[in-house]
PDB file of C-alpha atoms in Angstrom:
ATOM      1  CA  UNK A 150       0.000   0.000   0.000  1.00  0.00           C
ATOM      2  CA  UNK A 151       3.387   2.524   0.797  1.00  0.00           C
ATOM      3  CA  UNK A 152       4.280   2.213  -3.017  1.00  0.00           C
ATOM      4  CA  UNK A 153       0.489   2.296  -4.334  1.00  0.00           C
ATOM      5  CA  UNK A 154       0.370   5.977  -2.444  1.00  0.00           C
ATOM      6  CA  UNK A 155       3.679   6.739  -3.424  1.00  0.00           C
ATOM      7  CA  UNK A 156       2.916   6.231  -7.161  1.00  0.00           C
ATOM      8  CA  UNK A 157      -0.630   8.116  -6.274  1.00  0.00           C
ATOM      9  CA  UNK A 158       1.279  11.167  -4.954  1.00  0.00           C
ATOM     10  CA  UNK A 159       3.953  11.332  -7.109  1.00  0.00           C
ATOM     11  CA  UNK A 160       1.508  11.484 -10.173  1.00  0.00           C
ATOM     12  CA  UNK A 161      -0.371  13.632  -8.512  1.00  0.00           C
ATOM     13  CA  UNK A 162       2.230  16.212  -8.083  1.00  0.00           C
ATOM     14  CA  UNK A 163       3.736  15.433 -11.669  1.00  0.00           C
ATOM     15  CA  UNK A 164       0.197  16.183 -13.330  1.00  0.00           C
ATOM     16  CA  UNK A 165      -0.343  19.420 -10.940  1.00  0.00           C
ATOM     17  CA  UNK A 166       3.678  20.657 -11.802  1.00  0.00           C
ATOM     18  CA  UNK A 167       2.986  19.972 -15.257  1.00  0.00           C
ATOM     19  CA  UNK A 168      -0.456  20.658 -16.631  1.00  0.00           C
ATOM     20  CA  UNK A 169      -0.932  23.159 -13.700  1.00  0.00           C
ATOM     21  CA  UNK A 170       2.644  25.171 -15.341  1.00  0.00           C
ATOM     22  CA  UNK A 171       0.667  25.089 -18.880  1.00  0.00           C
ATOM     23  CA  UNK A 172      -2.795  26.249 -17.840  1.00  0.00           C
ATOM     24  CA  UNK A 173      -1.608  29.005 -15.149  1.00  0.00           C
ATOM     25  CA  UNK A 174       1.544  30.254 -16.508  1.00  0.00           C
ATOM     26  CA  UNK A 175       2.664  29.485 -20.346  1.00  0.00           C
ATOM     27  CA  UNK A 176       0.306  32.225 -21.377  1.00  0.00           C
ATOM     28  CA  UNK A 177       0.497  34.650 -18.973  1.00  0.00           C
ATOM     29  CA  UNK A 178       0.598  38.312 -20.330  1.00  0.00           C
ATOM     30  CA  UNK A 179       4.424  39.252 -20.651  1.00  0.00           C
ATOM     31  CA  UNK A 180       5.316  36.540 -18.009  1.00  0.00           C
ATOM     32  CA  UNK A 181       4.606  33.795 -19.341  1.00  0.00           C
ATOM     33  CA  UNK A 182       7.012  30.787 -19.369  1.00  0.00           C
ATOM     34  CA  UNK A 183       6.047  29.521 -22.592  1.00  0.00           C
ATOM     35  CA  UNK A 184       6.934  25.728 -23.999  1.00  0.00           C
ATOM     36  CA  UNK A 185      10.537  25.671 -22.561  1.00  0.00           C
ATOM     37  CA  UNK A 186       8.823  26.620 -19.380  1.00  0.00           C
ATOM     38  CA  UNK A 187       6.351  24.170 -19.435  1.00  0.00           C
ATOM     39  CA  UNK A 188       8.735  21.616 -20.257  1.00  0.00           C
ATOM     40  CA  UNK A 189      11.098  22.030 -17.787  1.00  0.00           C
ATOM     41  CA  UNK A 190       8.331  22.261 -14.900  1.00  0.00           C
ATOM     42  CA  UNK A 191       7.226  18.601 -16.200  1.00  0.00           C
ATOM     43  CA  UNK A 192      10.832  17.743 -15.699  1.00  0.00           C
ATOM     44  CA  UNK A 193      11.236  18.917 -12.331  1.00  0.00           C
ATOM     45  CA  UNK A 194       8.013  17.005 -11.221  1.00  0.00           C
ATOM     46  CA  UNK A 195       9.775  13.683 -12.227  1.00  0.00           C
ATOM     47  CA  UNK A 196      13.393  14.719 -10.375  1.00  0.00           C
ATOM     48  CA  UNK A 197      11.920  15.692  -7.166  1.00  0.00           C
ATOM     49  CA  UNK A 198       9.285  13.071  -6.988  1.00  0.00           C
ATOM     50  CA  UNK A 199      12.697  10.278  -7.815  1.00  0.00           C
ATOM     51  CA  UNK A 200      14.445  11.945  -5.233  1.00  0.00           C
ATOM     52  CA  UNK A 201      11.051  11.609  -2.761  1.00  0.00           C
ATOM     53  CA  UNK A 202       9.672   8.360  -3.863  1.00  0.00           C
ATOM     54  CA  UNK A 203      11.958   6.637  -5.680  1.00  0.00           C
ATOM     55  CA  UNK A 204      12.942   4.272  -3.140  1.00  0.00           C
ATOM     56  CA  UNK A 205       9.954   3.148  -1.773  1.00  0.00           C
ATOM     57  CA  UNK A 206       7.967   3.011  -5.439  1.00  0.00           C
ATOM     58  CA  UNK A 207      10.477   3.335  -8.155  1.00  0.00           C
ATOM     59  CA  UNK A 208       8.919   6.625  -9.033  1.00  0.00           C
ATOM     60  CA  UNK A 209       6.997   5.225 -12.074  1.00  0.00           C
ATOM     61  CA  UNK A 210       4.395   7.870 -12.576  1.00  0.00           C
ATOM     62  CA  UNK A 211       3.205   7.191 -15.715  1.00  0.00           C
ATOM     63  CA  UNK A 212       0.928   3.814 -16.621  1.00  0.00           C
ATOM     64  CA  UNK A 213       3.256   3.521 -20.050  1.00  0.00           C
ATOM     65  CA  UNK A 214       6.660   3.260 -17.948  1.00  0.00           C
ATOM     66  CA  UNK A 215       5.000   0.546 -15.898  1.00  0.00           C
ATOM     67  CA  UNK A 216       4.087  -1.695 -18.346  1.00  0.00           C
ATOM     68  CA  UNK A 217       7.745  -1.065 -20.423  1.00  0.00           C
ATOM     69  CA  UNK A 218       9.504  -1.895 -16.661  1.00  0.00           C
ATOM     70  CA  UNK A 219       7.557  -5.127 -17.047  1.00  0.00           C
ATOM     71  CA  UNK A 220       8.531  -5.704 -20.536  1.00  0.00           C
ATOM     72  CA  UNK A 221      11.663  -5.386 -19.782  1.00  0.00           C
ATOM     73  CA  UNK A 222      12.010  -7.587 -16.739  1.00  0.00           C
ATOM     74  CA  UNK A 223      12.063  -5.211 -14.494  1.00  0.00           C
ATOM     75  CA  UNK A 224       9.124  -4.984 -12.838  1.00  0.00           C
ATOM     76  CA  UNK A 225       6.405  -7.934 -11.257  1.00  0.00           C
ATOM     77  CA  UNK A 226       3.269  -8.663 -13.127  1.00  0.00           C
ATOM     78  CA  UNK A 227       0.957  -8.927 -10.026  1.00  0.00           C
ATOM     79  CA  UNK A 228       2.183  -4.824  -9.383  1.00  0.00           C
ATOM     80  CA  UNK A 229       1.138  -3.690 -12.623  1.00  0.00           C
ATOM     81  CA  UNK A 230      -2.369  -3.183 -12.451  1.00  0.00           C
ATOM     82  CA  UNK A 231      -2.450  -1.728  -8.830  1.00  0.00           C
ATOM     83  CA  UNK A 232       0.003   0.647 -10.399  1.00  0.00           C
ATOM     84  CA  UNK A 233      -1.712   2.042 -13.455  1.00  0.00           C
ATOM     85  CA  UNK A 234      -5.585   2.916 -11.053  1.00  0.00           C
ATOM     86  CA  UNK A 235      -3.072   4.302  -8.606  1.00  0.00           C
ATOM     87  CA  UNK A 236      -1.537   6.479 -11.075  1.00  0.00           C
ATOM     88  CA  UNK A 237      -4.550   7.406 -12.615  1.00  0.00           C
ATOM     89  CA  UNK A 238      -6.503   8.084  -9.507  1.00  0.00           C
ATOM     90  CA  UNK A 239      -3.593  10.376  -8.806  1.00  0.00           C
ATOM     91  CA  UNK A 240      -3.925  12.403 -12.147  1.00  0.00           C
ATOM     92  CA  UNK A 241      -7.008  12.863 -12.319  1.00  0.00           C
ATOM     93  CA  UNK A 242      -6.977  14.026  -8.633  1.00  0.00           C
ATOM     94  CA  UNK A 243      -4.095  16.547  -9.880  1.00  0.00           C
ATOM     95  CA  UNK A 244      -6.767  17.077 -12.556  1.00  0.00           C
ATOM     96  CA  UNK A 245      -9.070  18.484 -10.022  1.00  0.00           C
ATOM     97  CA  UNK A 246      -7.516  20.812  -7.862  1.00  0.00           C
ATOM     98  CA  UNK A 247      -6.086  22.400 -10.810  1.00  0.00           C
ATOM     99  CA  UNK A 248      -9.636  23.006 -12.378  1.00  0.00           C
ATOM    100  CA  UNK A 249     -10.979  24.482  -9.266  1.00  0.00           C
ATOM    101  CA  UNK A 250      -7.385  27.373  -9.387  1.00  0.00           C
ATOM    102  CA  UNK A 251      -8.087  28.007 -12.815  1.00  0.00           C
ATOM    103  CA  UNK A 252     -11.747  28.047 -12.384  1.00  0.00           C
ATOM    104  CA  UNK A 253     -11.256  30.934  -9.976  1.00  0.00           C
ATOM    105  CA  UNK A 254      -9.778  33.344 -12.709  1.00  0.00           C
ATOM    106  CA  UNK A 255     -12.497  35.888 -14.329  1.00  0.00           C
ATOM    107  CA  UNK A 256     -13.870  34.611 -17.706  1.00  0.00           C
ATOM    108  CA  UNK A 257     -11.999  30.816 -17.492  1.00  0.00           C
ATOM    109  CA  UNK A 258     -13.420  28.915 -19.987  1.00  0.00           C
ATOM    110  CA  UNK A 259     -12.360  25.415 -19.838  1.00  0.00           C
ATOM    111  CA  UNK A 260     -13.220  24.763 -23.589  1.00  0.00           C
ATOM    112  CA  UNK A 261     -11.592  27.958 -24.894  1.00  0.00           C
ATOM    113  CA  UNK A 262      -7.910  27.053 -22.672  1.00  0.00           C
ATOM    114  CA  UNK A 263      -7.838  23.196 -23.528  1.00  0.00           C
ATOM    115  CA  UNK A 264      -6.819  22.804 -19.801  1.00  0.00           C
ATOM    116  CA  UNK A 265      -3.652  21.081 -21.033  1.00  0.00           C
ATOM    117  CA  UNK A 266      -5.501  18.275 -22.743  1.00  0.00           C
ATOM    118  CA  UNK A 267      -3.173  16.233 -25.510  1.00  0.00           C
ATOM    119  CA  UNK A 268      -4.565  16.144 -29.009  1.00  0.00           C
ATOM    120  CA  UNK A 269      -4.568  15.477 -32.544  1.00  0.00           C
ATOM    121  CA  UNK A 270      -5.601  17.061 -35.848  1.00  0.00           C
ATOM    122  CA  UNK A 271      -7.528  19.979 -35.094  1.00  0.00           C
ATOM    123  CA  UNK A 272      -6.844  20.007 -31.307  1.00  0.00           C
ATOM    124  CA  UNK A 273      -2.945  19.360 -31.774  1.00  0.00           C
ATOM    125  CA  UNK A 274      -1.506  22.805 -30.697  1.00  0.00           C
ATOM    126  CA  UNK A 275       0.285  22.845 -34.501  1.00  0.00           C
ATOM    127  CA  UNK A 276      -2.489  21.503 -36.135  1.00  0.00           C
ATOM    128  CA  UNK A 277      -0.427  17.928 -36.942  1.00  0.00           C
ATOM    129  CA  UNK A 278      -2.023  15.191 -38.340  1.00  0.00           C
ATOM    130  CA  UNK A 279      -3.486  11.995 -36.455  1.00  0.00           C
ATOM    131  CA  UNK A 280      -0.527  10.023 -37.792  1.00  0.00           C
ATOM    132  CA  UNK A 281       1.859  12.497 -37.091  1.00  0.00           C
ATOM    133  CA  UNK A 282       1.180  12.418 -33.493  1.00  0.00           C
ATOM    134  CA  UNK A 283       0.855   8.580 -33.250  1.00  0.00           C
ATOM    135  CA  UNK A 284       4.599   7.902 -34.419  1.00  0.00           C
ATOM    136  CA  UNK A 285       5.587  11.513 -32.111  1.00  0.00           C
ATOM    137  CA  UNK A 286       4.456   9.495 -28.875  1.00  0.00           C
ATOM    138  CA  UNK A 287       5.249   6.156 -29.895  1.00  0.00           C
ATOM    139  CA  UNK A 288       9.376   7.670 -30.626  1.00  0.00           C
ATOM    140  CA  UNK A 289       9.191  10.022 -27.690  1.00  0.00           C
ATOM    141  CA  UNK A 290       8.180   7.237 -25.146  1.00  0.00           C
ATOM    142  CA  UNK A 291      10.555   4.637 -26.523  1.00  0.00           C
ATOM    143  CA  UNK A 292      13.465   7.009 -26.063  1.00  0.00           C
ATOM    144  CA  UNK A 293      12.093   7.866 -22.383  1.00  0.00           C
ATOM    145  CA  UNK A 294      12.221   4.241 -21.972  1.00  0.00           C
ATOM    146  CA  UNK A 295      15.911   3.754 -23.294  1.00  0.00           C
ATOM    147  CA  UNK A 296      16.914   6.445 -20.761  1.00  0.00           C
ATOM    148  CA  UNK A 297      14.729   5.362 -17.411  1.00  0.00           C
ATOM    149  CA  UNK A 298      16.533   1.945 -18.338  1.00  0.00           C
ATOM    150  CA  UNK A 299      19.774   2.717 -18.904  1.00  0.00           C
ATOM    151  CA  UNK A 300      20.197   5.319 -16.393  1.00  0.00           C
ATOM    152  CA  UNK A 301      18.572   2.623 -13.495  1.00  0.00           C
ATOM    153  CA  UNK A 302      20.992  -0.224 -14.912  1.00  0.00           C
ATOM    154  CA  UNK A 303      23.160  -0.914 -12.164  1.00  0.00           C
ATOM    155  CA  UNK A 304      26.056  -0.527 -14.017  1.00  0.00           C
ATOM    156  CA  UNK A 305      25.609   3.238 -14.820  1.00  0.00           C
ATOM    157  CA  UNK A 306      26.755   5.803 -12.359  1.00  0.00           C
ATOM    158  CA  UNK A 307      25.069   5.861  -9.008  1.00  0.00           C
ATOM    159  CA  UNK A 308      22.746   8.827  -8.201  1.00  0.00           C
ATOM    160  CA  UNK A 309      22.426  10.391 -11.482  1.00  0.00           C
ATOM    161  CA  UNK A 310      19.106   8.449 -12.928  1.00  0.00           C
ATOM    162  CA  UNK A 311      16.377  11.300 -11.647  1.00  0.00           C
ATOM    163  CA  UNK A 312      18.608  13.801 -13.512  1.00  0.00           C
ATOM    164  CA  UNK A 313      19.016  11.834 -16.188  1.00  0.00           C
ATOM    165  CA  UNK A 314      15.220  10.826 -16.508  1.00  0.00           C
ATOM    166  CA  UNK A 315      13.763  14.383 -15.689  1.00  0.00           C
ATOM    167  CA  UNK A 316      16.019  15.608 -18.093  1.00  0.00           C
ATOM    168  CA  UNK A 317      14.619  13.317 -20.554  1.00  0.00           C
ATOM    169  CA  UNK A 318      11.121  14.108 -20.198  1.00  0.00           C
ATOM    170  CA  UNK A 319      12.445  17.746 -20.343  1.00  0.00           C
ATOM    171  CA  UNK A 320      13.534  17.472 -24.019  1.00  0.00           C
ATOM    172  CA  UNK A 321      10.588  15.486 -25.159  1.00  0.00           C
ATOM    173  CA  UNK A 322       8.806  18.055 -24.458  1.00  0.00           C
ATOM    174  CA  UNK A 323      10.710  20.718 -25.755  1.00  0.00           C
ATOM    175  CA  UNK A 324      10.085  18.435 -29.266  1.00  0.00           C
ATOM    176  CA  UNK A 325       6.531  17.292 -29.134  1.00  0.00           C
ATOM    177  CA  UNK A 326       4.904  20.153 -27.445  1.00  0.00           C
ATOM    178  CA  UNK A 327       3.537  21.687 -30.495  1.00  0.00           C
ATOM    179  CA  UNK A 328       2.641  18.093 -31.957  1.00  0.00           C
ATOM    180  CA  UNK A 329       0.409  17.071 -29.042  1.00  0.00           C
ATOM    181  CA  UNK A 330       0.486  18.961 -26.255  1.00  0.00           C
ATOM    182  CA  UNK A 331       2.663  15.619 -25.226  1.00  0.00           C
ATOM    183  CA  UNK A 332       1.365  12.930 -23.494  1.00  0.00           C
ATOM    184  CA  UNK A 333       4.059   9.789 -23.569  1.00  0.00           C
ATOM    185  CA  UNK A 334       1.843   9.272 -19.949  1.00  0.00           C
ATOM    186  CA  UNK A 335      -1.713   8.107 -20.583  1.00  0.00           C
ATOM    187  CA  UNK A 336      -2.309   8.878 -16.677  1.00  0.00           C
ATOM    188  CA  UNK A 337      -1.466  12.740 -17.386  1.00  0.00           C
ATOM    189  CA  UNK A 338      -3.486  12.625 -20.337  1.00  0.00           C
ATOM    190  CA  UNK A 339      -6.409  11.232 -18.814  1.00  0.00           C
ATOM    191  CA  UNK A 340      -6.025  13.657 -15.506  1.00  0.00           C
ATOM    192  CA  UNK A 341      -7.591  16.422 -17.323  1.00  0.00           C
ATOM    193  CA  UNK A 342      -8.908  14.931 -20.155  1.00  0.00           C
ATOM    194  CA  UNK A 343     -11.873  13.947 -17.999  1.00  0.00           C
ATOM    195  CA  UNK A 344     -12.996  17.632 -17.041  1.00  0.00           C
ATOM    196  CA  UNK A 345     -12.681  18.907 -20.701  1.00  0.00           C
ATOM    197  CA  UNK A 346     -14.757  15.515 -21.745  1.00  0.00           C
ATOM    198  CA  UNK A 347     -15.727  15.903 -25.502  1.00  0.00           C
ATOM    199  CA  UNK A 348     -12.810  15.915 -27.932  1.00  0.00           C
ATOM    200  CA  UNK A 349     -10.639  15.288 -25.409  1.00  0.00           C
ATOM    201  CA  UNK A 350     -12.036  11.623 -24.116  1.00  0.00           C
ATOM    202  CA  UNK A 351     -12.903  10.767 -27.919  1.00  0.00           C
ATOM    203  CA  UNK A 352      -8.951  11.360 -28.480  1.00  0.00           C
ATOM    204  CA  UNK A 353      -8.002   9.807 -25.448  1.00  0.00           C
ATOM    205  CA  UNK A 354      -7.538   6.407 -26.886  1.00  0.00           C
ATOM    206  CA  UNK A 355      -4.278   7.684 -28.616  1.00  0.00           C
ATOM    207  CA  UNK A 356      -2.429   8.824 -25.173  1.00  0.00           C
ATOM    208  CA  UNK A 357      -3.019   5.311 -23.737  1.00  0.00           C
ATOM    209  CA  UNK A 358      -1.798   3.265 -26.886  1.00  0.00           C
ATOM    210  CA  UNK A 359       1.311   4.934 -28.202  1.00  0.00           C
ATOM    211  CA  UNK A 360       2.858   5.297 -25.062  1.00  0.00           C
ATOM    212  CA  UNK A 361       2.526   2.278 -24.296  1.00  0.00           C
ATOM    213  CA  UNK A 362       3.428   0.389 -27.102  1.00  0.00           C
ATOM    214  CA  UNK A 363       6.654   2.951 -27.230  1.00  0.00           C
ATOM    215  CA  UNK A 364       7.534   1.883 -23.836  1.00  0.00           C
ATOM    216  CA  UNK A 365       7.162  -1.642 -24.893  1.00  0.00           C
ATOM    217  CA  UNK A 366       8.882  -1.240 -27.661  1.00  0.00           C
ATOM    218  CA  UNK A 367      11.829   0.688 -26.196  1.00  0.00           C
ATOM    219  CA  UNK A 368      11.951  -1.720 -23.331  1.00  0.00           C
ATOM    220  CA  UNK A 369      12.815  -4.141 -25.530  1.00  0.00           C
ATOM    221  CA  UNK A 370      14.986  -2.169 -27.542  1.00  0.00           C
ATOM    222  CA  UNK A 371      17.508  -1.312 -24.143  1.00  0.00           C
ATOM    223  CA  UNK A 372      17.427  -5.706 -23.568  1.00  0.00           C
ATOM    224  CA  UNK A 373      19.252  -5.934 -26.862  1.00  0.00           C
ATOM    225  CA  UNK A 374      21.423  -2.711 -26.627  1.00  0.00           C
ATOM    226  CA  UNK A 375      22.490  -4.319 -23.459  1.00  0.00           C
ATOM    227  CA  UNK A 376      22.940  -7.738 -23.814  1.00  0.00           C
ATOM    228  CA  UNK A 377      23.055 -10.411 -21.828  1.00  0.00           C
ATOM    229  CA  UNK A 378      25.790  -8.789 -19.409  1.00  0.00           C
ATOM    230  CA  UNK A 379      22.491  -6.202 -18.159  1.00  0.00           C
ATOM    231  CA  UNK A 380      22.888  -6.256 -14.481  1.00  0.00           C
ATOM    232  CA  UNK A 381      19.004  -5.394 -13.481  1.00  0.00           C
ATOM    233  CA  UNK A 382      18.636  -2.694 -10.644  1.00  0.00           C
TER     234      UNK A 382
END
């Protein structure tokens, strides 16, 4: 139950630092921190919550890097679902309170802001195509997947994997920002995908299966980079 909270909290606080950077503060007049800002906030939610909770959960976060971990031997089969609802109940917790801060600005409208909500097509932030974004979280997760597994291998140096792994997720945003808001977490995308409902839900199916079969995929991928010789963490 310590690790199903652990997961819980640290999703909730990586959906809040995240989403909660993009709806509050990308856009604000003059101050606004824009994409690198929001990108780097997502970052920072994954480095403090590895340096909180990565030793009593593994500091998953994200239903995608749970099922790669398993894919890749690292991670029990019997853990995986209890994961993923406490991950989700987390984001969509995060999900939430953040609608109830932005709620109390004059004139919100939840439609009209997107509320941080991934997309495709129309609702992509540049407009990119259904395909485009597929193969943009399908690459994107696989590489996160590469790093979170070769940064936790225990032969790579000690200390340096929540840097390594927020920095990461820092970058991937940086590139897939304007292609889908970026997801490569279908427990962030459902977190507020749920409160915008519509468009949002109807895409939703896209932020659970690329991810996910990226993670997979890139799982995989690290087994054969490494070889036999991987010494698992």
């Amino acid at each position: 139950m310590n690790k199903l909270l652990a997961e819980g909290f640290g999703t909730f606080w990586l959906v809040l630092g995240g989403c909660g950077s993009a709806v509050l503060a990308a856009g604000f007049p003059q101050l606004g921190i824009g994409f690198v800002g929001v990108a780097l906030a997502f970052g920072l939610t994954v480095v403090t919550m590895a340096y909180a909770i990565g030793h009593i959960s593994g500091c998953h976060l994200n239903p995608a890097i749970t099922i790669g971990l398993w894919a890749g031997g690292r991670f029990e089969a019997k853990c995986v679902l209890p994961y993923i609802i406490a991950q989700v109940i987390g984001g969509i917790v995060a999900g939430g309170i953040l609608y109830i801060i932005a709620s109390g600005q004059a004139g919100f409208d939840l439609a009209a802001s997107g509320f941080a909500a991934n997309g495709y097509a129309e609702h992509s932030p540049g407009k990119y195509s259904l395909t485009a974004a597929l193969v943009c979280e399908i690459v994107m997760t696989m590489m996160f997947l590469l790093v979170i597994m070769g940064s936790t291998d225990s032969r790579a140096p000690q200390g340096f994997a929540p840097l390594a792994i927020g920095l990461c997720l820092t970058l991937i945003h940086l590139i897939s920002i304007p292609v889908t808001n970026t997801s490569v977490n279908p427990a962030r995308s459902t977190g507020v995908a749920v409160y915008v409902g519509d468009w949002a839900v109807s895409q939703l199916w896209l932020f659970w299966l690329a991810p996910i079969v990226g993670a997979v995929i890139g799982a995989l991928l690290y087994k054969v980079i490494a070889g036999q010789k991987e010494i698992e963490n």
